[in-house]
Coordinates of C-alpha atoms in Angstrom, one line a residue:
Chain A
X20 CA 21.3 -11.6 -25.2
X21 CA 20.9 -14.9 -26.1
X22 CA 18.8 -17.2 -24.0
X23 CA 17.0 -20.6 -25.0
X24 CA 13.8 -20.4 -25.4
X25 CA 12.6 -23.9 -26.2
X26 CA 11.7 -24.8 -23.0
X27 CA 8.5 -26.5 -23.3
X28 CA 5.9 -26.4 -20.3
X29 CA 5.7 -30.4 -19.9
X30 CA 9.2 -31.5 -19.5
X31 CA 10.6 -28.2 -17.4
X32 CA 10.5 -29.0 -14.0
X33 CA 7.6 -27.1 -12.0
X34 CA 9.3 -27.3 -8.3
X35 CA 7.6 -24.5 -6.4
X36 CA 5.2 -22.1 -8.6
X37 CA 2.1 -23.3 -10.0
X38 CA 1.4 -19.9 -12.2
X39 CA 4.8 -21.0 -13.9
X40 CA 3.1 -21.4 -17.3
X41 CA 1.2 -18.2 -17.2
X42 CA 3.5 -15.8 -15.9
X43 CA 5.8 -17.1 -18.9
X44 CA 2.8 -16.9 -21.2
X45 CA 2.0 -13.5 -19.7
X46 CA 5.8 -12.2 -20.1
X47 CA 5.6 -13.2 -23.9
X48 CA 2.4 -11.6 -24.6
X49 CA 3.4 -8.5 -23.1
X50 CA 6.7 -8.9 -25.3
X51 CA 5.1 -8.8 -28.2
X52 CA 2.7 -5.9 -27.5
X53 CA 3.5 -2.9 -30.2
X54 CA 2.7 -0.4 -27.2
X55 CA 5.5 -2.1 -25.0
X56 CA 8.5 -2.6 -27.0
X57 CA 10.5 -0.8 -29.3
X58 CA 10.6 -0.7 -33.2
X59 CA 13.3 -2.4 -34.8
X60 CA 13.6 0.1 -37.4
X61 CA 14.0 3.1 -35.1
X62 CA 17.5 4.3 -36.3
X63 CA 16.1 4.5 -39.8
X64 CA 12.5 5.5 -39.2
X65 CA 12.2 7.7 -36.0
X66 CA 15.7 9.1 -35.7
X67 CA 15.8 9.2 -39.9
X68 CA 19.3 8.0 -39.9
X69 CA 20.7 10.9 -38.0
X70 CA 21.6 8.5 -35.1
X71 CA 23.6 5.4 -35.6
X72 CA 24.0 2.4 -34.2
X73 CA 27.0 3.3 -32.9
X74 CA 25.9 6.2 -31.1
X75 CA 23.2 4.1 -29.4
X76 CA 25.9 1.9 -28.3
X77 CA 28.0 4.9 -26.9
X78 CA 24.9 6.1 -24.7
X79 CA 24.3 2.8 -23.6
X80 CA 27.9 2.5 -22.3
X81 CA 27.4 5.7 -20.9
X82 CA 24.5 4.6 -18.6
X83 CA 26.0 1.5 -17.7
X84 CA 28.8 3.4 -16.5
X85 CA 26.6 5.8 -14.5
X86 CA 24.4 2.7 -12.9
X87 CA 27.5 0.8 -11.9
X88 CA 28.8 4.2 -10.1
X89 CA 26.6 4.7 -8.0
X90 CA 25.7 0.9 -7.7
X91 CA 22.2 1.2 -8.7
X92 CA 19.6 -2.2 -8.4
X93 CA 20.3 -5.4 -10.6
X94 CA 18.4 -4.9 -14.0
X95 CA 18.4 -1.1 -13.2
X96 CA 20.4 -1.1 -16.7
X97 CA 18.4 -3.2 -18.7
X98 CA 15.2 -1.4 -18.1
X99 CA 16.4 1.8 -18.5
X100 CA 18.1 0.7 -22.2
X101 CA 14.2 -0.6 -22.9
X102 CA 12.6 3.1 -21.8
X103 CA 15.7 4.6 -24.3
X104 CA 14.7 2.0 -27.2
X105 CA 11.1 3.0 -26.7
X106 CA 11.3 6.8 -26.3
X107 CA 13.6 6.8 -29.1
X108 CA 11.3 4.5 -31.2
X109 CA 8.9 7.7 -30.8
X110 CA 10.8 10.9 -30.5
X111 CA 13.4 12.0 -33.0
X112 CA 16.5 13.4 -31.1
X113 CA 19.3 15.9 -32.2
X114 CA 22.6 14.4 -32.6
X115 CA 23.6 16.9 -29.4
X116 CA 25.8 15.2 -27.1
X117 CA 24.5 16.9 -24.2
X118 CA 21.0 16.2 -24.9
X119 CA 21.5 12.6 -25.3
X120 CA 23.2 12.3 -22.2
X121 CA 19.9 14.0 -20.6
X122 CA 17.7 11.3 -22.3
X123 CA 19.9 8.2 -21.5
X124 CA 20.5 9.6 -17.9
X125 CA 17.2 10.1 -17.3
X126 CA 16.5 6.7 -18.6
X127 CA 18.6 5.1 -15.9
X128 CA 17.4 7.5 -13.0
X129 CA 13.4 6.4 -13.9
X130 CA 14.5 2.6 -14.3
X131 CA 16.1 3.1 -10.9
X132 CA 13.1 4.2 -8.9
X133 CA 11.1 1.8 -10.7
X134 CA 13.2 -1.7 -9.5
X135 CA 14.3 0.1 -6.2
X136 CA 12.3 2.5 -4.2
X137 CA 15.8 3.0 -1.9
X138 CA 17.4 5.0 -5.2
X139 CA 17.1 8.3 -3.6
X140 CA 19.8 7.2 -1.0
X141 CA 21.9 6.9 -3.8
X142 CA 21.0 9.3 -6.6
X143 CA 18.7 12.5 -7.0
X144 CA 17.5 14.2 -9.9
X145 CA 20.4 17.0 -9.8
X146 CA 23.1 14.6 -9.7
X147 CA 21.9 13.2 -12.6
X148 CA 21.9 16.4 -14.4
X149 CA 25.2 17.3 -13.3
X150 CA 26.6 13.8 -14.7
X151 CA 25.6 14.9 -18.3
X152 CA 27.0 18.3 -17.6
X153 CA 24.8 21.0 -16.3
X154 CA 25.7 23.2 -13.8
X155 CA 23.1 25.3 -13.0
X156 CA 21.3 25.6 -9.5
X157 CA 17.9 24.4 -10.8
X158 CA 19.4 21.9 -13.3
X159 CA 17.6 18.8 -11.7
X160 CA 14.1 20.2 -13.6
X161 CA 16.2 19.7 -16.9
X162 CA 15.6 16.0 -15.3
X163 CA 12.2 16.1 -14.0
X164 CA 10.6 17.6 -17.2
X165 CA 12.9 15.0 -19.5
X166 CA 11.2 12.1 -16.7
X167 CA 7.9 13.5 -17.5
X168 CA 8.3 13.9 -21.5
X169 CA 9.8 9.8 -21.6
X170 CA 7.2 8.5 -18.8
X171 CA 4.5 10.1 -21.2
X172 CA 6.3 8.9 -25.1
X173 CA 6.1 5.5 -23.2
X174 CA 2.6 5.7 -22.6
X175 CA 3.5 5.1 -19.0
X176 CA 3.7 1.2 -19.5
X177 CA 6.9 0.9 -17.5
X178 CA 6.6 -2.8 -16.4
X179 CA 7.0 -5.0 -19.7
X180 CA 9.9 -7.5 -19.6
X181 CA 13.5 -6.7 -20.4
X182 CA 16.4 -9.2 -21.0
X183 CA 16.7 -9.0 -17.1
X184 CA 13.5 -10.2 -16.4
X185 CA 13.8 -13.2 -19.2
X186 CA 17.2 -14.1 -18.0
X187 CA 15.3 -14.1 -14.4
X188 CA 12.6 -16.0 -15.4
X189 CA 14.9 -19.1 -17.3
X190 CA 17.2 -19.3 -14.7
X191 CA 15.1 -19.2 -11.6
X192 CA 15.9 -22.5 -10.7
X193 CA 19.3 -22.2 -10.6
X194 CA 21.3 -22.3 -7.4
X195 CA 23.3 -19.1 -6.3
X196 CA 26.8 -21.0 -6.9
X197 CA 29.5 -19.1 -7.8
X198 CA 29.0 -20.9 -11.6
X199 CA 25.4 -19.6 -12.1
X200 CA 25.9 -16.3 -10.9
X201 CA 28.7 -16.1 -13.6
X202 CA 26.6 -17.9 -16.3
X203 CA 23.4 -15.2 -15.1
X204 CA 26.0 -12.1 -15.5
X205 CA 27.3 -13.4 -19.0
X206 CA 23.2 -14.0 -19.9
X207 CA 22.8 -10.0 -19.2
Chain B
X22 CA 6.1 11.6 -34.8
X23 CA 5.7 11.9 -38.9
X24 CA 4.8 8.4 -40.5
X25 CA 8.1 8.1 -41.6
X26 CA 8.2 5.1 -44.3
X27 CA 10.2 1.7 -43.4
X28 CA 13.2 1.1 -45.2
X29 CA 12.6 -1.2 -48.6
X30 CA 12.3 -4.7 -47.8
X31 CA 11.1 -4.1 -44.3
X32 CA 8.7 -5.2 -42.6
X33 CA 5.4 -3.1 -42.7
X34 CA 5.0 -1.4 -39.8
X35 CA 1.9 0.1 -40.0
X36 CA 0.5 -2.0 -37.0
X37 CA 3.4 -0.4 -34.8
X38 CA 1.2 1.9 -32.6
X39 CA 3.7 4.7 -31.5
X40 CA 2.8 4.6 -27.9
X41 CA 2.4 7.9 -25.9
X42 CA 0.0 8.8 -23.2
X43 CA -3.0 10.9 -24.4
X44 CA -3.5 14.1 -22.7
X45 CA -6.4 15.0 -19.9
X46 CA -8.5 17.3 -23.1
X47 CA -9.8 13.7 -23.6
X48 CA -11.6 14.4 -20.8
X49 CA -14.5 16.4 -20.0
X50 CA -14.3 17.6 -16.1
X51 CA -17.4 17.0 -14.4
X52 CA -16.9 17.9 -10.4
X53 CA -14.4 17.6 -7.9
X54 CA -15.0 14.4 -5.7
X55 CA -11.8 15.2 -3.3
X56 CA -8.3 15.8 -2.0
X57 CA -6.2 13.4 -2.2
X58 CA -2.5 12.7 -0.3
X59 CA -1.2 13.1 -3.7
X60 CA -3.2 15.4 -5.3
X61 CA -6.7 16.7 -6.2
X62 CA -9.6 13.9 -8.0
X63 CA -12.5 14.8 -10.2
X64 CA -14.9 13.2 -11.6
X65 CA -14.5 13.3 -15.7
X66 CA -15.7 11.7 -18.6
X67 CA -14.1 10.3 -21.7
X68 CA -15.2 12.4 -24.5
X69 CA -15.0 9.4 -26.8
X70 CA -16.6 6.5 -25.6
X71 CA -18.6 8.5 -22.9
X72 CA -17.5 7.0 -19.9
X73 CA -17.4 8.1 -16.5
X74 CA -14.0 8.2 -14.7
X75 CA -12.1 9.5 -11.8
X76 CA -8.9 11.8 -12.5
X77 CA -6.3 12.1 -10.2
X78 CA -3.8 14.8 -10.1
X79 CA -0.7 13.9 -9.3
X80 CA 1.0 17.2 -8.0
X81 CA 4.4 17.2 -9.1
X82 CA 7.1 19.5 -6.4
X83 CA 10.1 20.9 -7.8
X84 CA 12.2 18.8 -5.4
X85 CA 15.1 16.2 -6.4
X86 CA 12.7 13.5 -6.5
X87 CA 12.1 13.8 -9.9
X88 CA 8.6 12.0 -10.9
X89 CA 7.6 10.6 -7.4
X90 CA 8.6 6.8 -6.6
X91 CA 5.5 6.3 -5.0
X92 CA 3.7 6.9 -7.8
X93 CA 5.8 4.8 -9.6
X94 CA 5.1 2.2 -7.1
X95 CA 1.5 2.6 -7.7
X96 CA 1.7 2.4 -11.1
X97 CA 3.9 -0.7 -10.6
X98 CA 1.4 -2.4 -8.3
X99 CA -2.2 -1.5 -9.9
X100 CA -0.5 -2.6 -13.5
X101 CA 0.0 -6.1 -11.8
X102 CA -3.1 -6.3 -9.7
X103 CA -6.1 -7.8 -12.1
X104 CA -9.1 -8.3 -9.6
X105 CA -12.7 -7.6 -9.5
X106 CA -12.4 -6.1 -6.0
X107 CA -9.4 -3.5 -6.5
X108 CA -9.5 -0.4 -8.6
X109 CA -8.6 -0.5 -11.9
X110 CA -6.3 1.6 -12.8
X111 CA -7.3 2.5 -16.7
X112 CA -4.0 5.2 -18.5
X113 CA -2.4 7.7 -17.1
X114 CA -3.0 11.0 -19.1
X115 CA -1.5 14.1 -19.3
X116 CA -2.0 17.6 -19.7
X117 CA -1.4 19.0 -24.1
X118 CA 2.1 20.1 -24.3
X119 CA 4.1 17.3 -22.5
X120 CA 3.6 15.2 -25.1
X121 CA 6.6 13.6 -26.6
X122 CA 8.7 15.8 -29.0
X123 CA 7.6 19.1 -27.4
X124 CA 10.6 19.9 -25.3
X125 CA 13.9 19.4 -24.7
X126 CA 15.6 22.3 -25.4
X127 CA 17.5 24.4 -22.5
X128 CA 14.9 27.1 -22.0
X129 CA 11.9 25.0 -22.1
X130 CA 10.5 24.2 -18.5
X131 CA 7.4 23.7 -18.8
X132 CA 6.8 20.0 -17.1
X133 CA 3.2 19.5 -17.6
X134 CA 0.4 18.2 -15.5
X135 CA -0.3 14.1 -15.0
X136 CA -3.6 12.4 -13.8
X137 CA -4.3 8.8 -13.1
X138 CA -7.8 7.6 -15.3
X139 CA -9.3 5.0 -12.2
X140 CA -12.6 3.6 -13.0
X141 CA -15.2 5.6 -11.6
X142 CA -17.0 4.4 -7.8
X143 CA -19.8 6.2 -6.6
X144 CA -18.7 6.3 -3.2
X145 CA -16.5 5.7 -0.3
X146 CA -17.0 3.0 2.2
X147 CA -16.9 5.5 5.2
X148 CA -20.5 6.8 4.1
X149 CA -22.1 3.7 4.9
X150 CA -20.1 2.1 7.7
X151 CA -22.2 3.4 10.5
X152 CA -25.3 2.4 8.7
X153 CA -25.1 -0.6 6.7
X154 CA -28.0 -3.7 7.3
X155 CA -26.4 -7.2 8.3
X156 CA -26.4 -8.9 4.9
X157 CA -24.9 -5.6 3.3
X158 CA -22.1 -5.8 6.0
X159 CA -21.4 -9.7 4.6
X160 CA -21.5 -8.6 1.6
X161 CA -18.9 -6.2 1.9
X162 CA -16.8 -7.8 3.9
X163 CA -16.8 -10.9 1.2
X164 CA -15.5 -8.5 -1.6
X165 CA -12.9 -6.8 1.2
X166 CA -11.2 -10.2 2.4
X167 CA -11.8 -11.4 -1.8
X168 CA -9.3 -8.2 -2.6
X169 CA -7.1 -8.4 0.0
X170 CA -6.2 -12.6 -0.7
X171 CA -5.6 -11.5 -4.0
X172 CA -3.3 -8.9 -2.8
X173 CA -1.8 -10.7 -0.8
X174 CA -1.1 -13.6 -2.9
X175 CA 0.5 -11.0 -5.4
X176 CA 3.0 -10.4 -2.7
X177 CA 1.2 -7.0 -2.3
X178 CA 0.7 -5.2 1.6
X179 CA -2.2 -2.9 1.1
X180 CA -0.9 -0.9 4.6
X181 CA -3.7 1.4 4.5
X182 CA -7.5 0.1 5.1
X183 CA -9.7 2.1 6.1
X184 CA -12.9 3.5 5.2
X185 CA -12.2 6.4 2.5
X186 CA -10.1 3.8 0.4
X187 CA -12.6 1.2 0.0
X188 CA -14.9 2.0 -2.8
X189 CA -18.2 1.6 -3.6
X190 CA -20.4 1.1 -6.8
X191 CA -23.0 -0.6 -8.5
X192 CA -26.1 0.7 -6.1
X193 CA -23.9 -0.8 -3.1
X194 CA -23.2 -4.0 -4.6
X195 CA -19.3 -3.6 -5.6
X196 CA -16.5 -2.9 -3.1
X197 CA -13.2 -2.5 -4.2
X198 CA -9.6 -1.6 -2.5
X199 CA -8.2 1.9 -3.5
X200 CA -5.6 4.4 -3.0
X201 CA -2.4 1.6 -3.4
X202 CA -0.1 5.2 -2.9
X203 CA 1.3 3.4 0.6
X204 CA 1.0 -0.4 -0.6
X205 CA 4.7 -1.9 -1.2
X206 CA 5.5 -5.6 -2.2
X207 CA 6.9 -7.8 0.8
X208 CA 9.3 -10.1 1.1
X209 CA 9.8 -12.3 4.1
X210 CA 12.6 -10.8 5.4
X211 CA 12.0 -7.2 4.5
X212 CA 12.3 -4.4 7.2
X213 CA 9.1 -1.7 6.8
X214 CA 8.7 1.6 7.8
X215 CA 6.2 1.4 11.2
X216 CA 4.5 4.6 10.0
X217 CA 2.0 3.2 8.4
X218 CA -2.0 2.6 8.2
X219 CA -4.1 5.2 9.5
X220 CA -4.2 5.3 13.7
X221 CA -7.4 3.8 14.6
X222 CA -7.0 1.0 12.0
X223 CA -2.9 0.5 13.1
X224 CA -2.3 -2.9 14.5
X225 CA -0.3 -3.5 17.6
X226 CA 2.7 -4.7 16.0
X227 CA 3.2 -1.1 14.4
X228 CA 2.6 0.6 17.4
X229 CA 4.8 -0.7 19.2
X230 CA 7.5 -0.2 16.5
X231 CA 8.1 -3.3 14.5
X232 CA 9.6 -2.7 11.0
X233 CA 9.2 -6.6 10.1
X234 CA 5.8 -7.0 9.6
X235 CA 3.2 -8.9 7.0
X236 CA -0.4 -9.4 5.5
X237 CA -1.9 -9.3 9.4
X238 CA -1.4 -5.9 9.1
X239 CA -3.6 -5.4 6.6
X240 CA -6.1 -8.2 8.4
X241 CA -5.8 -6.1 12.1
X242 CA -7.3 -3.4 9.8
X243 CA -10.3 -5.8 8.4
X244 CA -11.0 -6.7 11.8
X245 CA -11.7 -2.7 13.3
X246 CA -13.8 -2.5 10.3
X247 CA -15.8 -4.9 10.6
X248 CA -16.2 -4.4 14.2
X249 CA -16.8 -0.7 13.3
X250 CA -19.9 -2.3 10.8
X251 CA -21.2 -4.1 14.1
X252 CA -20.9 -1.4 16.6
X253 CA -21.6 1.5 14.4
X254 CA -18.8 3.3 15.8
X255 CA -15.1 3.3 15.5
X256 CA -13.5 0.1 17.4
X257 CA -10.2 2.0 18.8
X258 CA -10.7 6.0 18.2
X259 CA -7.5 6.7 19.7
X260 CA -6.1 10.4 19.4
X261 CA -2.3 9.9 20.3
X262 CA -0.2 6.2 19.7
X263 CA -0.1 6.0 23.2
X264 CA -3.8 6.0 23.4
X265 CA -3.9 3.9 20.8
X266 CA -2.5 1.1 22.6
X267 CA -4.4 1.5 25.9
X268 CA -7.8 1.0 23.5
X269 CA -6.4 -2.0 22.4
X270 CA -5.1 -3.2 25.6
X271 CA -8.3 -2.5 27.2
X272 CA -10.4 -4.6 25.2
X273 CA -7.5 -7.5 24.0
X274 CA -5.4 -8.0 27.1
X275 CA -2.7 -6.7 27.9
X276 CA 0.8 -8.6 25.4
X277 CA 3.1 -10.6 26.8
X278 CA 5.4 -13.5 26.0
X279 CA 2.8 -16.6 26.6
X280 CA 0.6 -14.8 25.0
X281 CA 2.8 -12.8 22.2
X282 CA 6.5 -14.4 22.2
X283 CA 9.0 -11.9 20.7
X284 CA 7.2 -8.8 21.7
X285 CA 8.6 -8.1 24.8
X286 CA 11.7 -7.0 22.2
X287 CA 9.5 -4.7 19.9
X288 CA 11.5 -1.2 20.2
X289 CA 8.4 0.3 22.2
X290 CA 7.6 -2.5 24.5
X291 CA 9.5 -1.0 27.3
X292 CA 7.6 2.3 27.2
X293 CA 4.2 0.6 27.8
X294 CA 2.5 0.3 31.0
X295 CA -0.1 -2.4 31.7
X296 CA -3.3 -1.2 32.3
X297 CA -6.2 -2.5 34.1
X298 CA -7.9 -5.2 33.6
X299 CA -5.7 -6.7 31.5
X300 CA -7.8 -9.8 30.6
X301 CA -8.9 -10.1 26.6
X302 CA -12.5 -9.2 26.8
X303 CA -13.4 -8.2 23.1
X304 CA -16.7 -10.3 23.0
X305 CA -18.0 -8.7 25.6
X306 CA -18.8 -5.6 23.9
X307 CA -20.3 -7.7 21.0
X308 CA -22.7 -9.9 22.9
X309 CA -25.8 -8.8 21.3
X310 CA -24.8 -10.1 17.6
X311 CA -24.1 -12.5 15.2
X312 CA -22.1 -15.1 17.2
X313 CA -19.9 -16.4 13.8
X314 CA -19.5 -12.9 12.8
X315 CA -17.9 -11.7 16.8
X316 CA -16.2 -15.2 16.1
X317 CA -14.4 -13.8 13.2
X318 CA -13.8 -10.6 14.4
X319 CA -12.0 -11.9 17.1
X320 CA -9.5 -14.3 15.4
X321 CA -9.0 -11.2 13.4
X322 CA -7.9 -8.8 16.3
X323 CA -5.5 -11.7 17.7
X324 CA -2.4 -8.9 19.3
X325 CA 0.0 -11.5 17.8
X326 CA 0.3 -11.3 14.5
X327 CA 1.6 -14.8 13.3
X328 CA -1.7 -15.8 14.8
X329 CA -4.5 -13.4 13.4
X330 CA -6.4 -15.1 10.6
X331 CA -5.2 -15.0 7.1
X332 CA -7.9 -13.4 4.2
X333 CA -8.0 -16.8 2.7
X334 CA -9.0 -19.2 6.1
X335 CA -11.2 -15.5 7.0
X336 CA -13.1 -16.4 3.3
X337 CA -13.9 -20.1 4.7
X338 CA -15.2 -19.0 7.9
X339 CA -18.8 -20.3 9.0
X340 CA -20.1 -16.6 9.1
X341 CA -19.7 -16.5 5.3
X342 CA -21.1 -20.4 4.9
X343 CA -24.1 -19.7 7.0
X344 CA -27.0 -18.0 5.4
X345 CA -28.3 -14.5 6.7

């Protein structure tokens, strides 16, 4: 995602908000804080090489998929690729196909309840399990502990930006035209 | 994880801190302080640094929740509220064996225990309500409207004042605003569950069923405290919604459109009957004190709530310029 970020506080316009400055300053600090954002080097360090970037790439296809199914909030998807690059910055996974599914599912089903506290009218913890493939009656605790084990790898700082919230945040004084809608979707 | 080393020519990335909650054997369990919606609290202390905290259990079910969304909501909230008069909301802990890495596999179920670290208060407002000297009751109130502006300038309904979720520390000197398990961020527009705010603290908008409501909520609630300081007793002790209402009625008037426009289309209007008198008479009860403090009060327990005070004009009323 690539957004301008040479927008300096004197010539952007300040229309409504008068915390403008700080809530960008905070947004950036809390960017750059090690406990809230993923290691670059994860593939090589965490997951020593046994995941690659491609796989990364399947699963997050695979949870954009799920989010847009059952038409989960707007930036649902972001944050939920920011709790998998964080949970995988600190826990090695197999290269099981199942289990990953668990972990990116999951992912998406904790970022859900986080930007919209409607999700449950939408999704539950067993149909999450049941879109990576279990079938069992109790399979939604395959869920609940896998919430539990990434809410506590993430140190249970769930609020630091994502490329939502920055594309948000630069474009917030667009209009809702058909134009900056488009230009907002491409920016995600 | 194992300090895995960086790839040559990397970056060195030995200040990466790999997050993870510590677990609750950090803590050494003093007593239990109480019970609450979510779970059981006890007093604890860090085994590190030594200091005193409150732990929160947050019982986990084995429904299709999942982690509960309002405890994500409460995390959510307390991570973005950064006063001096509402709790602080320190890490969130867990019990040894959910840490990251220990699971996963089919036949593991084991899902763990998880506690909310809060700063630790001494005490609940409720203990001293009924017995708190004049200045102390100023005092308090101060710090009460001080947290709720900045709540509500976060875009933050508390919903739920009352006595047990206003703390107290510091020998009676610090108040802040607790237990954010039923606090929600508003939007103008937004429709609300009614449901809401213990029953003797409820304001009349809720009772009678509205779903779009806003901070005067939260200041209806102020207001029966503070009243509650005065009189030493609860304001409106109703037992049932219905008797709820008559309370209010009795000593506010009785709503209607010159006085209320809009409400005679709340859902529950309808099933109200007036009661007699129906003539506001609040003041009278308070005759014997303070004049700017019953002055307060009652532009805080206005029945229409586009009209009841806001925390900030409350903060810049003459009770709170002139001196005790």
């Amino acid at each position: 995602v690539a957004v301008a970020t040479e927008n300096s506080a004197p010539t952007r316009p300040q229309l409504c908000a008068p915390y403008d400055d700080e809530v960008e300053a905070t947004l950036r600090a809390m960017e750059t804080n090690p406990a809230e954002r993923p290691s670059p080097y994860f593939l090589e360090t965490t997951q020593g090489g046994r995941m690659s970037a491609l796989v990364r790439a399947s699963m997050i296809a695979f949870m954009g998929e799920f989010s847009r199914k059952n038409k989960l909030a707007d930036g649902t998807l972001q944050r939920a690729a920011y709790f998998l690059d964080r949970y995988l910055s600190v826990t090695p996974e197999s290269d099981d196909a199942l289990q990953l599914r668990l972990v990116g599912a999951t992912a998406v089903f904790l970022a859900a309840k986080y930007e919209d506290q409607y999700t449950l009218r939408k999704i539950d913890a067993s149909m999450v399990a049941a879109r990576c493939g279990y079938t069992s009656e109790t399979r939604h605790k395959m869920v609940s502990i896998m919430e539990t084990e990434m809410l506590a790898a993430l140190g249970f700082n769930l609020g630091g930006p994502t490329a939502y919230t920055f594309v948000e945040h630069f474009t917030r004084y667009y209009g809702d035209g058909e134009e900056e809608k488009q230009l907002k979707e491409a920016a995600h | 994880m194992d300090g895995e080393e960086a790839p040559p020519g990397a970056l060195n990335l030995a200040d990466y801190a790999p997050a993870g909650a510590r677990t609750v054997d950090c803590f050494r369990r003093i007593r239990k302080i109480g019970e609450g919606t979510y779970g059981e609290v006890f007093e604890a202390m860090d085994i590190i640094t030594g200091e005193r905290a409150a732990l929160k259990k947050i019982k986990l079910d084995d429904g299709k929740e999942g982690f509960p969304r309002q405890i994500l909501r409460e995390i959510k909230l307390l991570k973005k509220l950064d006063h001096e008069n509402i709790i602080r909301l320190k890490e969130i802990v867990v019990s040894p064996g959910t840490a990251h890495g220990a699971g996963g596999s089919d036949d593991y179920m084991y899902r763990g225990d998880i506690y909310m670290v809060f700063e630790y208060m001494d005490h609940d407002l409720k203990k001293v309500l009924h017995h708190s000297t004049p200045s102390q009751v100023k005092y308090y109130m101060e710090q009460l409207l001080k947290g709720l502006h900045y709540c509500h300038v976060n875009n933050v309904l508390h919903r739920d004042i009352k006595g047990a979720n206003l703390l107290i520390s510091g020998g009676g000197k610090l108040l802040k605003l607790a237990d954010f398990g039923l606090a929600r961020p508003f939007t103008r527009d937004g429709s609300f569950t009614n449901h809401v705010i213990t029953l003797w603290y409820r304001p009349p908008e809720l009772l009678l069923g509205a779903t779009n409501y806003a901070e005067a909520v939260d200041i209806w609630s102020v207001g029966c405290i503070f009243a509650e300081f005065l009189l030493r007793k609860p304001l409106f002790p109703g037992r049932t919604e219905q008797e709820q209402l008559s309370k209010i009625f009795e000593l506010c008037g009785f709503p209607n459109e010159e006085n209320w426009p809009g409400v005679s289309k709340l859902p529950l209007y309808k099933t109200i009957r007036p009661t007699t008198p129906t003539k506001r008479r609040l003041r009278d009860i308070f005759h014997n004190f303070d004049s700017h403090a019953v002055d307060l009060i009652d532009r805080m327990l206005i029945l229409n709530p586009t009209e009841r005070i806001s925390a900030h004009d409350a903060l810049c009323a003459a009770y709170f310029i002139t001196k005790m």
